[in-house]
Phi, psi and omega in degrees: 000135180277130179251118178280153188300138169224108190237166174296330179296323179291323188272331191295316185223072184297339183276350182289130182283159179295328178298320178295319179298318179297315181298320179298317180290321178298317179296319179297326178277000176060045177243140174279166176300321180298315182296314181292320179298318178296320179296327183270352183061043173232169181281145175303328179296317179298314180297321178298318179296323178295314183291330181269355179087006179282344179224133178272119182287149173289162178298325180293319178295319178303315181292326176295317177297316181299318179295317182296325181267003179056050181277134179299155181301321180301318180287328177298319176299320179297321177298313181301316179297318181296331181269000178090017179252162177283144176298151182253344188246131179277167175223094178274138173291146182298336179271359182288160181298323182291342179263003187300319181293319179294313180301316180296321180295318179294319179295323176297319178300315180294317181294323178295332182285343174306143014268019178263146184294143176209140180220154169252137188237144174272190187295338178264005183066035168275142180284122179250338175215153179203166175255181185294322181297319178294324180298323178294321177292320180293341175293346177284344187278143173293156186303325184292341178269002181251002183240141353287342173211169180274123175256128186300319181293313180295314182295326185274333186258338180297136184299338178261003179265217180297337180302328180292341181251357185270118184278339177243050184300329179301315180283309185292319178297320178296320177298313181296322178296323178294318178297316180296321179296317178297322179296320179294321183284344183282350179183160181272093184237115185296326180294320178292319178299318178295323179294320177300314178298321181296308184290331178292343178269353177295135182300324180289329177286321176300315179296322180298318181290340180273351181288148174278126180304136180270127178276122181289125180268343180253175180297127183292156178285162182290327183224157171271111179274162169261114182256114183240157173249122182226120181055040179077004181249132178276127179247137177238119185232141169244163190232151173233150178240131181236136178237169180277143178273135175052049179285149174243006177244140185297318180301315179293322180298326184266349182281137174222155180247126178250121180245131178259138180236149176292134180270353177209167183295324181300317179293319180299314180297318183295315181295322177294321178291324181294329180287344178078000000 
């Protein structure tokens, strides 16, 4: 059964017009009405009427604007609803029958990545799938950080989580905070906003934000690794993020796969030995 989106964005401000929503996204993308209108091949006057509510946009125009502004599928459905149209994008649960092939493919990818850690993440960066190597790392977490599910930001930034094992927390923590901030700005999501407030209250994050940035005097590294200490062994890992191409389902659009790779030979040897 296809489940159409029902989000906090839809419920939070039902009185907000679609024109206001468009203007907010246009402003966030730092585009003027003139620039966006030229990109859409419509008159600035028409776009102005849409944003002020004097003109009701067609569903096709709404989708053209959404594509031009790189609006997520979840938000596109909210726009359509606000304008009085039916949503166009389904939202299948990852455990649903229609997602079985996708779920199996992602799990195969993660399992093939062993003995290096790999996880699949939802839109809030909660872990929805993982391989054995990732499971061993998640075993370092206290029980309270694993309920109701493991969230990468919470697990990595909480002082009793991975942060306690991260030797370059200043660099890695700053990177994660930047990713979380971008995630918050990419859409109006109450759960992400609450997560930002939560991690910003962690004492180690407060201390991190108070630090004076260190200017690198030597040639910078190509990547920011996550350097952890595990069983007395220092591990250096870098990460890649993979998303699905051309998804028409919200779950797939928001799903990403994070794969960790050894940044040095020492880490590679250790992870292979740990896998047995």
